[in-house]
Short mmCIF file of C-alpha atoms and ligand atoms in Angstrom, two decimals:
data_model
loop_
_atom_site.label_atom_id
_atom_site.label_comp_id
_atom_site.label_asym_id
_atom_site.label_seq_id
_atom_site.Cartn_x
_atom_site.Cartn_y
_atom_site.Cartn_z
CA UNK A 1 -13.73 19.77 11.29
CA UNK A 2 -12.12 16.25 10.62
CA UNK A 3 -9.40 15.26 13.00
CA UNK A 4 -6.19 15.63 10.96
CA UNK A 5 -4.38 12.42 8.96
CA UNK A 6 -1.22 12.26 10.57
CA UNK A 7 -0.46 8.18 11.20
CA UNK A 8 -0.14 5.67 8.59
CA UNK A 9 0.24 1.64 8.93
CA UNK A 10 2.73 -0.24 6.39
CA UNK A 11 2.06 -4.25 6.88
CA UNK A 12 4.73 -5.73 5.44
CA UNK A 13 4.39 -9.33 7.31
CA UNK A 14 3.11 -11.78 4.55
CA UNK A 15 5.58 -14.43 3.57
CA UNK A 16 5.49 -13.28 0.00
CA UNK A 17 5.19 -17.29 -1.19
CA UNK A 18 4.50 -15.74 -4.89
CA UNK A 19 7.84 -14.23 -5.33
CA UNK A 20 9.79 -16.94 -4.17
CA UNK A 21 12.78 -17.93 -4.49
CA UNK A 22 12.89 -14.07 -4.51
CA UNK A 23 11.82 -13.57 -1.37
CA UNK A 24 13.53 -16.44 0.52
CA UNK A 25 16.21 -13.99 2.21
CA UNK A 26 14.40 -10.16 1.99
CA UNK A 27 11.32 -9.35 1.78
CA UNK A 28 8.81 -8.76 -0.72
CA UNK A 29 8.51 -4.96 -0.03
CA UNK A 30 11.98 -4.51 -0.84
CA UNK A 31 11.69 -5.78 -4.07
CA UNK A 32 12.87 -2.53 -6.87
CA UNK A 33 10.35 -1.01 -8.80
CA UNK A 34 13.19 0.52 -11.32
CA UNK A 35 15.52 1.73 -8.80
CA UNK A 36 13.09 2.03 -5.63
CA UNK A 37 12.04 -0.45 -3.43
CA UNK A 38 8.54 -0.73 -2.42
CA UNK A 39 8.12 0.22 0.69
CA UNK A 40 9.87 3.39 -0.79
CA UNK A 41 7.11 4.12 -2.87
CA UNK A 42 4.68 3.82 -0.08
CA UNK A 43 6.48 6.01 2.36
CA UNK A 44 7.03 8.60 -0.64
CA UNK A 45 2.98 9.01 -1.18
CA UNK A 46 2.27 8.86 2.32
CA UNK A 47 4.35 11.83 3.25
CA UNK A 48 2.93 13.61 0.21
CA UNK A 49 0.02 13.36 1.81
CA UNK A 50 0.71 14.54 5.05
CA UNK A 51 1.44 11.60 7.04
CA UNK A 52 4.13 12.41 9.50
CA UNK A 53 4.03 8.87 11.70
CA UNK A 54 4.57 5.73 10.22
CA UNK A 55 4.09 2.38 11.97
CA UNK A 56 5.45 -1.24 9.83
CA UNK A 57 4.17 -4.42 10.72
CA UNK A 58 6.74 -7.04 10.45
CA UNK A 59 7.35 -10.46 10.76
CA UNK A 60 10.77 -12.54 10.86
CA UNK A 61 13.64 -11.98 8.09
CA UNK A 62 12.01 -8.21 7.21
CA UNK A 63 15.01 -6.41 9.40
CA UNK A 64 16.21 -4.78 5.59
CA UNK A 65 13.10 -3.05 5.75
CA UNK A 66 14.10 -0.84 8.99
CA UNK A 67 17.79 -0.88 8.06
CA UNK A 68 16.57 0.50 4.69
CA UNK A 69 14.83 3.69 6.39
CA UNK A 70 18.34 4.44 8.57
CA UNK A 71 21.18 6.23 7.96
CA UNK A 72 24.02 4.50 6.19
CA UNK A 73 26.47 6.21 8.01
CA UNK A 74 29.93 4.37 6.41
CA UNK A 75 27.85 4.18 2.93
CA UNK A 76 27.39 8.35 3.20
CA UNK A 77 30.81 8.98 4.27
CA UNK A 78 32.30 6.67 1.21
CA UNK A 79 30.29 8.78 -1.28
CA UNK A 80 30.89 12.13 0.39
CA UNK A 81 35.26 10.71 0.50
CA UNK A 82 34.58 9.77 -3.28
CA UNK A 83 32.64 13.41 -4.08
CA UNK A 84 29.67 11.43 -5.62
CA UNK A 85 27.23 14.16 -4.09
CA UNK A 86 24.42 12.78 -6.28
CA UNK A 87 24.42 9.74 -5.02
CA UNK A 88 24.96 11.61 -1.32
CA UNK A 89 22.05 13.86 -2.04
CA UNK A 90 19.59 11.41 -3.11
CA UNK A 91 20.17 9.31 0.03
CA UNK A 92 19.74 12.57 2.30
CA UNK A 93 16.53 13.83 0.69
CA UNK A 94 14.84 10.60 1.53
CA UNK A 95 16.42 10.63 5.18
CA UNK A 96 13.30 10.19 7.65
CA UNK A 97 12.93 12.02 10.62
CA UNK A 98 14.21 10.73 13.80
CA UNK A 99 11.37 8.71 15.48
CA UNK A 100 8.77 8.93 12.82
CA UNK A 101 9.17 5.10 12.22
CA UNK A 102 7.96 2.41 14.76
CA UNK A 103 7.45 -1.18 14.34
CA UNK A 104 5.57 -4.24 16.21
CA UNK A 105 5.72 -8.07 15.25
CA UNK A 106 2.98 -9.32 13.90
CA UNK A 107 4.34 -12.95 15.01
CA UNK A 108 2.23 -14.92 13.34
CA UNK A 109 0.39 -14.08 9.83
CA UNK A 110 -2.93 -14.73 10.39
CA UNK A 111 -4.31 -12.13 7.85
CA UNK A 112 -4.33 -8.79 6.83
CA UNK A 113 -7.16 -7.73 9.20
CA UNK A 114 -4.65 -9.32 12.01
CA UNK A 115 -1.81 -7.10 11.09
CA UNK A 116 -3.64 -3.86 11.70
CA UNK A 117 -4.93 -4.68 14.66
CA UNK A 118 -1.23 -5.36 15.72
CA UNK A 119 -0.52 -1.68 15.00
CA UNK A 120 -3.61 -0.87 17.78
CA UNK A 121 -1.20 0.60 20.47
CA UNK A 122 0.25 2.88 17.55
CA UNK A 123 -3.50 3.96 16.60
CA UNK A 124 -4.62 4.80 20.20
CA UNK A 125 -7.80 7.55 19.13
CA UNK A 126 -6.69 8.85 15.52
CA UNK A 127 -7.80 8.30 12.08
CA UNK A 128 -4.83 6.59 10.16
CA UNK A 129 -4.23 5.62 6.61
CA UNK A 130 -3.22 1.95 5.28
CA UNK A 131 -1.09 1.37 2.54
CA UNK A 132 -0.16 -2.17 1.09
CA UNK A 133 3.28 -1.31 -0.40
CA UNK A 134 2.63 -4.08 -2.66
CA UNK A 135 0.15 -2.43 -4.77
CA UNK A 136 1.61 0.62 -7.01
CA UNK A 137 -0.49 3.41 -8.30
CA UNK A 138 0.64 5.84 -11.28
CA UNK A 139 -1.19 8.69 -11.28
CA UNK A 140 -0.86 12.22 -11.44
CA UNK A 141 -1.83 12.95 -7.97
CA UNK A 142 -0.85 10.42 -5.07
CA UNK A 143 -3.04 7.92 -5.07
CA UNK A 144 -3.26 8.75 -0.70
CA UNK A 145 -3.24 12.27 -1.27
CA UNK A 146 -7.11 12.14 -3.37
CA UNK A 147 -7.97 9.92 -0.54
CA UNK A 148 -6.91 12.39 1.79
CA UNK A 149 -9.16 15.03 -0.10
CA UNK A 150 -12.24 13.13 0.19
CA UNK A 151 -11.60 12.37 4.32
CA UNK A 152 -11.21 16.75 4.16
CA UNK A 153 -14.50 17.10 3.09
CA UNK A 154 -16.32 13.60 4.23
CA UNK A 155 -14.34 12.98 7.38
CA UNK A 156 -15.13 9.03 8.04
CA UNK A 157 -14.10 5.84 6.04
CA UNK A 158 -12.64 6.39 2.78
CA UNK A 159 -11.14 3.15 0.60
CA UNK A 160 -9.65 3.85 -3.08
CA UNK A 161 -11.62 1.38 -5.54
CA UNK A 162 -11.11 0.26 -9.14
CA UNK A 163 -12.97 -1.72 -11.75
CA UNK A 164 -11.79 -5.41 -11.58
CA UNK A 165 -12.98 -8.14 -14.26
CA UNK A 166 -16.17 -9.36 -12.99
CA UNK A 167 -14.64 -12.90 -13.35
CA UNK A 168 -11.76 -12.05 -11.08
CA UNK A 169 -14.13 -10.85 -7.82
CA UNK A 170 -13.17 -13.62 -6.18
CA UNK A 171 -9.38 -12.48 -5.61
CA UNK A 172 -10.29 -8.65 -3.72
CA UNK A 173 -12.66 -7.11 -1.26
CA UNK A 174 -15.94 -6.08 -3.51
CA UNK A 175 -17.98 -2.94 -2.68
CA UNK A 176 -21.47 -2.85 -2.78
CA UNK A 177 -22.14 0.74 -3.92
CA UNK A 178 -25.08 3.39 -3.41
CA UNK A 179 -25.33 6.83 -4.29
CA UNK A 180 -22.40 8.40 -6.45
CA UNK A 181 -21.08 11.70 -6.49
CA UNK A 182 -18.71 11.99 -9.30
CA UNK A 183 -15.66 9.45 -8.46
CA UNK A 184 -17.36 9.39 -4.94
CA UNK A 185 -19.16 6.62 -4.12
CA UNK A 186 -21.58 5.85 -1.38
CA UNK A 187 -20.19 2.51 0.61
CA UNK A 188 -23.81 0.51 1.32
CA UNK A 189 -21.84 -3.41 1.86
CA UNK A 190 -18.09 -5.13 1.94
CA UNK A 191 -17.24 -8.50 0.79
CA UNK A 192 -14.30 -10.42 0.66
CA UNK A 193 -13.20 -12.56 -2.58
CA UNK A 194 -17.08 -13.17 -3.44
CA UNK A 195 -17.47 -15.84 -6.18
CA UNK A 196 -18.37 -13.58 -9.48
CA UNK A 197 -22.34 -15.05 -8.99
CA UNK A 198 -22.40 -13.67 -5.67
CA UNK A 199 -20.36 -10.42 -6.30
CA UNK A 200 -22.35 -6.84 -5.51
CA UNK A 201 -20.46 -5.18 -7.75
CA UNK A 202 -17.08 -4.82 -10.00
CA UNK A 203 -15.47 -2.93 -7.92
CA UNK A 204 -12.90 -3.63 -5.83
CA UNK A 205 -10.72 -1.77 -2.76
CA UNK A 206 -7.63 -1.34 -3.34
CA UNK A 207 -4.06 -1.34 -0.62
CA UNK A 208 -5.26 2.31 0.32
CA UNK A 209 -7.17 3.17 2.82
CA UNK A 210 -8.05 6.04 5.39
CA UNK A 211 -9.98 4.22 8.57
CA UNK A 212 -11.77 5.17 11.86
CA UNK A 213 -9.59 3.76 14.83
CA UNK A 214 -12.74 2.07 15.79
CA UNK A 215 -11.98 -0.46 13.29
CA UNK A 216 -9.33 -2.01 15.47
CA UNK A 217 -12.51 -2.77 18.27
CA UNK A 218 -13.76 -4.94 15.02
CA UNK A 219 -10.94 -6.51 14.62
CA UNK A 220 -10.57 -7.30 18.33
CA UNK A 221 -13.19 -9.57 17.98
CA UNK A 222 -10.74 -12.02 16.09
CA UNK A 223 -13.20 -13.40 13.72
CA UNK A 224 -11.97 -15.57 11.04
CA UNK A 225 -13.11 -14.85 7.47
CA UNK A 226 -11.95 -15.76 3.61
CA UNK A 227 -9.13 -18.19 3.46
CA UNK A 228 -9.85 -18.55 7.20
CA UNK A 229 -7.67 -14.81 7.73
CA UNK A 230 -8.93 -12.13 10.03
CA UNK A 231 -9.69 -10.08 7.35
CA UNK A 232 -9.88 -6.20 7.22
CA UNK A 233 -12.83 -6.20 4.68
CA UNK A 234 -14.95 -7.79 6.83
CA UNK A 235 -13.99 -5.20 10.28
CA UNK A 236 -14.42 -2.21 8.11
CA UNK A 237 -18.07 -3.59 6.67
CA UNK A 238 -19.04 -3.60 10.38
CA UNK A 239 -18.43 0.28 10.64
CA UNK A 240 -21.09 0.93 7.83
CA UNK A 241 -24.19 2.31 9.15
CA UNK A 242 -22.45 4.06 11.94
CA UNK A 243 -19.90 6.56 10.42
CA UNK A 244 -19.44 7.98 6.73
CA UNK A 245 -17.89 5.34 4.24
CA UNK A 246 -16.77 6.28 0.70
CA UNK A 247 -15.40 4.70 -2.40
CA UNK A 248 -13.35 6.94 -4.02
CA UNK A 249 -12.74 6.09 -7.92
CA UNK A 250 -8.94 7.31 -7.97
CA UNK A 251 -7.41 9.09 -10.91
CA UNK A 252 -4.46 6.68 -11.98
CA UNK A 253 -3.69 3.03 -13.02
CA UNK A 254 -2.80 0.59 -9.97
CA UNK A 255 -0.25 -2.51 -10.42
CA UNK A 256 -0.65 -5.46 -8.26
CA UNK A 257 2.82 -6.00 -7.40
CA UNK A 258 2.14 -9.23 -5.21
CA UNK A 259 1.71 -10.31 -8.58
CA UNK A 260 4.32 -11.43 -11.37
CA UNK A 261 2.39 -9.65 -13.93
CA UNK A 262 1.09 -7.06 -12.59
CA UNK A 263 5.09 -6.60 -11.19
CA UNK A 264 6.83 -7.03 -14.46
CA UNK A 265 3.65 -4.14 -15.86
CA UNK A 266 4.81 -1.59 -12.93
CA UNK A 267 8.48 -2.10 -14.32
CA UNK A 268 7.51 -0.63 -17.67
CA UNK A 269 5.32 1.52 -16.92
CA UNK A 270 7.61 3.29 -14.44
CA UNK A 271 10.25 2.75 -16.76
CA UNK A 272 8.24 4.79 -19.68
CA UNK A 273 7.03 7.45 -17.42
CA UNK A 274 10.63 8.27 -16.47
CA UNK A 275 12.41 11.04 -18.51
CA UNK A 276 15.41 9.83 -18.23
CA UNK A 277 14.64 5.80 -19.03
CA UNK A 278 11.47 6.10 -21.21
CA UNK A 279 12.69 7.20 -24.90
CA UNK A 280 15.37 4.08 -24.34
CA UNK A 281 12.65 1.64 -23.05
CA UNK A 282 10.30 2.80 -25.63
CA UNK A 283 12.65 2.21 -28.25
CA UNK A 284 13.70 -1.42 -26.80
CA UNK A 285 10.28 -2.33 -26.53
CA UNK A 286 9.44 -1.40 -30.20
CA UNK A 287 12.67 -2.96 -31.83
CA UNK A 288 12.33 -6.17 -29.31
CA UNK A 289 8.45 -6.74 -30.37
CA UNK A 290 8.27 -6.31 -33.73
CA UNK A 291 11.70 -8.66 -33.73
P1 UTP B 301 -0.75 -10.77 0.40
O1 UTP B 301 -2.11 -11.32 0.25
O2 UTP B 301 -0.11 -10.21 -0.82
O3 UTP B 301 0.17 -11.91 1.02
O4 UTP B 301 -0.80 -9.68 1.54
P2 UTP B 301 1.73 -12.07 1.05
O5 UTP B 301 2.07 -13.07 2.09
O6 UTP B 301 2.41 -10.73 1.19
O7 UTP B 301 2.13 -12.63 -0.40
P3 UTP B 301 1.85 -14.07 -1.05
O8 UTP B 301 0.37 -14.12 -1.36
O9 UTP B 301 2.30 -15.16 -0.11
O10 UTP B 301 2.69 -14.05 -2.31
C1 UTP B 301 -1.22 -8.35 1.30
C2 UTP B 301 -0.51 -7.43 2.27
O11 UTP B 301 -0.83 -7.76 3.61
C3 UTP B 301 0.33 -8.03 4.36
C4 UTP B 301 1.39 -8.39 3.33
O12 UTP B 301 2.70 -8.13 3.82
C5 UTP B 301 1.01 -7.50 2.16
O13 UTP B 301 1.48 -6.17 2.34
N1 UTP B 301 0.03 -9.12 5.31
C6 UTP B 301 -0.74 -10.18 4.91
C7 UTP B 301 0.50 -9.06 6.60
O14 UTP B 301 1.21 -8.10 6.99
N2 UTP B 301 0.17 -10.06 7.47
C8 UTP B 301 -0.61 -11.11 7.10
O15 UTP B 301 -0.88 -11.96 7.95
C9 UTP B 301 -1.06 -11.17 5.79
#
């Protein structure tokens, strides 16, 4: 018997220096994927799969990201006054429940690995999921929520991983894999942005993750990695060897949305898997192309 996924950690502290001048007055994670920001999308799969306590790690200027998770009380009662129940309706199906957000400070961004560990107090003893709201994943089922399948039966460490061009190892944490089991695989070594000589493997983790609370005494230590960041890769590489640690291949495509690319790619592909956008997008796309 696993101890149940209840908690989740959103960082959202990075200063988001790609997107700027974007990101000069909001943050990054409330940047619209179609009509959603986000951090929307984050919190959407997270609850799908079952996580009921959510903890954001912020930084100055990232208030719109709490205010966004409130209730607009004047903005409800101007749309309930107008009859636009819709728009009413939308708003109150993605109402959270009272308390199930809490944020710290991160302060200063010293690295991803960092910003967990300022979520510790949150943590205390339970397994907790990570999602970087910054990468997107369109898929069938949740991206979290096969992740959460493979904790069910593995219990332990449990990343989400995708192919990357072996030229581009040097931008992600890169597994080095042992035994597979279907889209399972066994977690033998971690390494942060290896150079592609020195890479153990094209694969690459992914802004999901299900982690031991023991990480955080990993983290603790403080020690300074890649780009000289505490980094998470190299905490959670310390818990191999001592609990179970899987690589799960996940059914979907992921978008790098810290990315311009990989951000203008998760605006059409949303875009086309919507019913109600995608026959017009297709047909701009087509007629725009071939213009
Ligand atoms: P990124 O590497 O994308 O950095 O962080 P960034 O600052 O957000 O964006 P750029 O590179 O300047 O454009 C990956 C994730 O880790 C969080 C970010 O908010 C993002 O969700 N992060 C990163 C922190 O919360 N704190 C940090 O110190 C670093």
């Amino acid at each position: 018997m696993v101890k149940p996924l209840r908690k989740a950690v959103l960082p959202v502290a990075g200063l988001g220096t790609r997107f700027l001048p974007a990101t000069k007055a909001m943050p990054k994670e409330m940047l619209p994927v179609v009509d959603k920001p986000l951090i929307q999308y984050a919190v959407d799969e997270a609850r799908a799969a079952g996580i009921e306590q959510f903890c954001m790690v912020t930084g100055r200027g990232k208030t719109a990201l709490i205010d966004h998770f409130d209730i607009a009380f004047e903005l409800e009662a101007t749309l309930a006054e107008r009859s636009k129940r819709d728009a009413l309706a939308l708003l109150r199906s993605e109402a959270m429940p009272p308390g199930s957000i809490s944020t710290v400070r991160q302060q200063v961004p010293l690295g991803l690995g960092h910003a967990i560990w300022c979520a510790r107090s949150f943590i205390g003893e339970d397994p907790f999921a990570i999602l970087l709201p910054d990468d997107l994943v369109l898929s069938d089922t949740p991206c979290l929520e096969q992740l959460a399948n493979v904790y069910q039966e593995t219990g332990g460490n449990v990343v989400a991983v995708t192919q990357v061009p072996p030229e581009h190892t040097n931008r992600y944490g890169i597994l080095k894999i042992g035994a597979a089991e279907g889209n399972r695989v066994a977690v033998e070594g971690l390494v942060e942005k290896p150079a592609p000589k020195d890479a153990p493997s094209d694969l690459s983790i992914i802004g999901r993750y299900i982690l031991l609370p023991e990480v955080m005494t990993y983290l603790s230590m403080m020690e300074r990695g890649a780009g000289n960041e505490v980094q998470l890769t190299d905490a959670m590489a310390k818990m191999i060897g001592h609990a179970p640690f899987h690589g799960l291949k996940f059914e979907g495509r992921r978008f790098d949305c810290g990315d311009k690319i990989g951000f203008l790619e998760a605006q059409i592909a949303f875009a086309l898997a919507r019913p109600d956008l995608g026959p017009a997008v297709r047909e701009f796309l087509k007629n725009y192309v071939n213009a």
